[in-house]
mmCIF file of C-alpha atoms in Angstrom:
data_model
loop_
_atom_site.group_PDB
_atom_site.id
_atom_site.type_symbol
_atom_site.label_atom_id
_atom_site.label_comp_id
_atom_site.label_asym_id
_atom_site.label_seq_id
_atom_site.Cartn_x
_atom_site.Cartn_y
_atom_site.Cartn_z
ATOM 1 C CA UNK C 1 241.336 116.108 25.262
ATOM 2 C CA UNK C 2 243.392 115.024 28.286
ATOM 3 C CA UNK C 3 245.397 118.250 28.109
ATOM 4 C CA UNK C 4 242.254 120.371 28.146
ATOM 5 C CA UNK C 5 240.774 118.381 31.017
ATOM 6 C CA UNK C 6 243.980 118.769 32.989
ATOM 7 C CA UNK C 7 244.024 122.530 32.424
ATOM 8 C CA UNK C 8 240.389 122.866 33.502
ATOM 9 C CA UNK C 9 241.094 120.809 36.631
ATOM 10 C CA UNK C 10 244.041 123.064 37.518
ATOM 11 C CA UNK C 11 241.955 126.191 36.952
ATOM 12 C CA UNK C 12 239.215 124.798 39.185
ATOM 13 C CA UNK C 13 241.721 124.503 42.026
ATOM 14 C CA UNK C 14 242.814 128.113 41.481
ATOM 15 C CA UNK C 15 239.195 129.242 41.505
ATOM 16 C CA UNK C 16 238.556 127.329 44.725
ATOM 17 C CA UNK C 17 241.603 128.791 46.464
ATOM 18 C CA UNK C 18 240.583 132.290 45.357
ATOM 19 C CA UNK C 19 237.110 131.697 46.797
ATOM 20 C CA UNK C 20 238.812 130.942 50.127
ATOM 21 C CA UNK C 21 240.699 134.231 50.096
ATOM 22 C CA UNK C 22 244.007 133.398 48.438
ATOM 23 C CA UNK C 23 245.231 136.309 46.329
ATOM 24 C CA UNK C 24 244.964 135.558 42.604
ATOM 25 C CA UNK C 25 248.421 137.066 41.999
ATOM 26 C CA UNK C 26 249.903 134.210 44.028
ATOM 27 C CA UNK C 27 248.314 131.476 41.921
ATOM 28 C CA UNK C 28 249.194 129.958 38.574
ATOM 29 C CA UNK C 29 247.252 127.102 36.994
ATOM 30 C CA UNK C 30 249.171 124.619 34.859
ATOM 31 C CA UNK C 31 247.679 121.416 33.484
ATOM 32 C CA UNK C 32 250.131 118.818 32.206
ATOM 33 C CA UNK C 33 247.777 116.318 30.605
ATOM 34 C CA UNK C 34 249.735 113.177 29.812
ATOM 35 C CA UNK C 35 253.127 114.895 29.770
ATOM 36 C CA UNK C 36 253.894 114.208 33.464
ATOM 37 C CA UNK C 37 252.337 110.869 34.348
ATOM 38 C CA UNK C 38 253.066 109.289 37.739
ATOM 39 C CA UNK C 39 253.000 105.796 36.276
ATOM 40 C CA UNK C 40 252.913 103.929 32.941
ATOM 41 C CA UNK C 41 249.189 104.476 32.326
ATOM 42 C CA UNK C 42 249.076 106.477 29.116
ATOM 43 C CA UNK C 43 246.479 106.089 26.355
ATOM 44 C CA UNK C 44 246.242 102.528 25.091
ATOM 45 C CA UNK C 45 247.904 100.982 28.152
ATOM 46 C CA UNK C 46 245.782 98.574 30.166
ATOM 47 C CA UNK C 47 245.687 99.797 33.774
ATOM 48 C CA UNK C 48 243.418 99.517 36.760
ATOM 49 C CA UNK C 49 241.107 102.363 37.685
ATOM 50 C CA UNK C 50 243.295 103.055 40.735
ATOM 51 C CA UNK C 51 246.340 103.442 38.474
ATOM 52 C CA UNK C 52 244.473 105.855 36.216
ATOM 53 C CA UNK C 53 243.307 107.838 39.260
ATOM 54 C CA UNK C 54 246.931 108.361 40.290
ATOM 55 C CA UNK C 55 247.362 110.428 37.130
ATOM 56 C CA UNK C 56 244.143 112.401 37.648
ATOM 57 C CA UNK C 57 245.603 114.498 40.380
ATOM 58 C CA UNK C 58 246.090 118.111 41.258
ATOM 59 C CA UNK C 59 249.273 119.186 42.957
ATOM 60 C CA UNK C 60 250.208 122.585 44.262
ATOM 61 C CA UNK C 61 253.082 124.179 46.133
ATOM 62 C CA UNK C 62 253.002 126.927 48.697
ATOM 63 C CA UNK C 63 255.863 129.330 48.137
ATOM 64 C CA UNK C 64 256.650 132.010 50.690
ATOM 65 C CA UNK C 65 257.418 135.365 49.162
#
């Protein structure tokens, strides 16, 4: 379920950027789920809400072509 949520979050960012005029051919959505956590807060690990929020992020890079 976390993987699917992550993929939908990434696609939402792509959709937003497209709505602001960014060309769709320049965008790729990739959700990582729990495969690239920023901290130790995986399923079953007791963490604060702030720690969990650090993993609920969207990152993107701007690459000049």
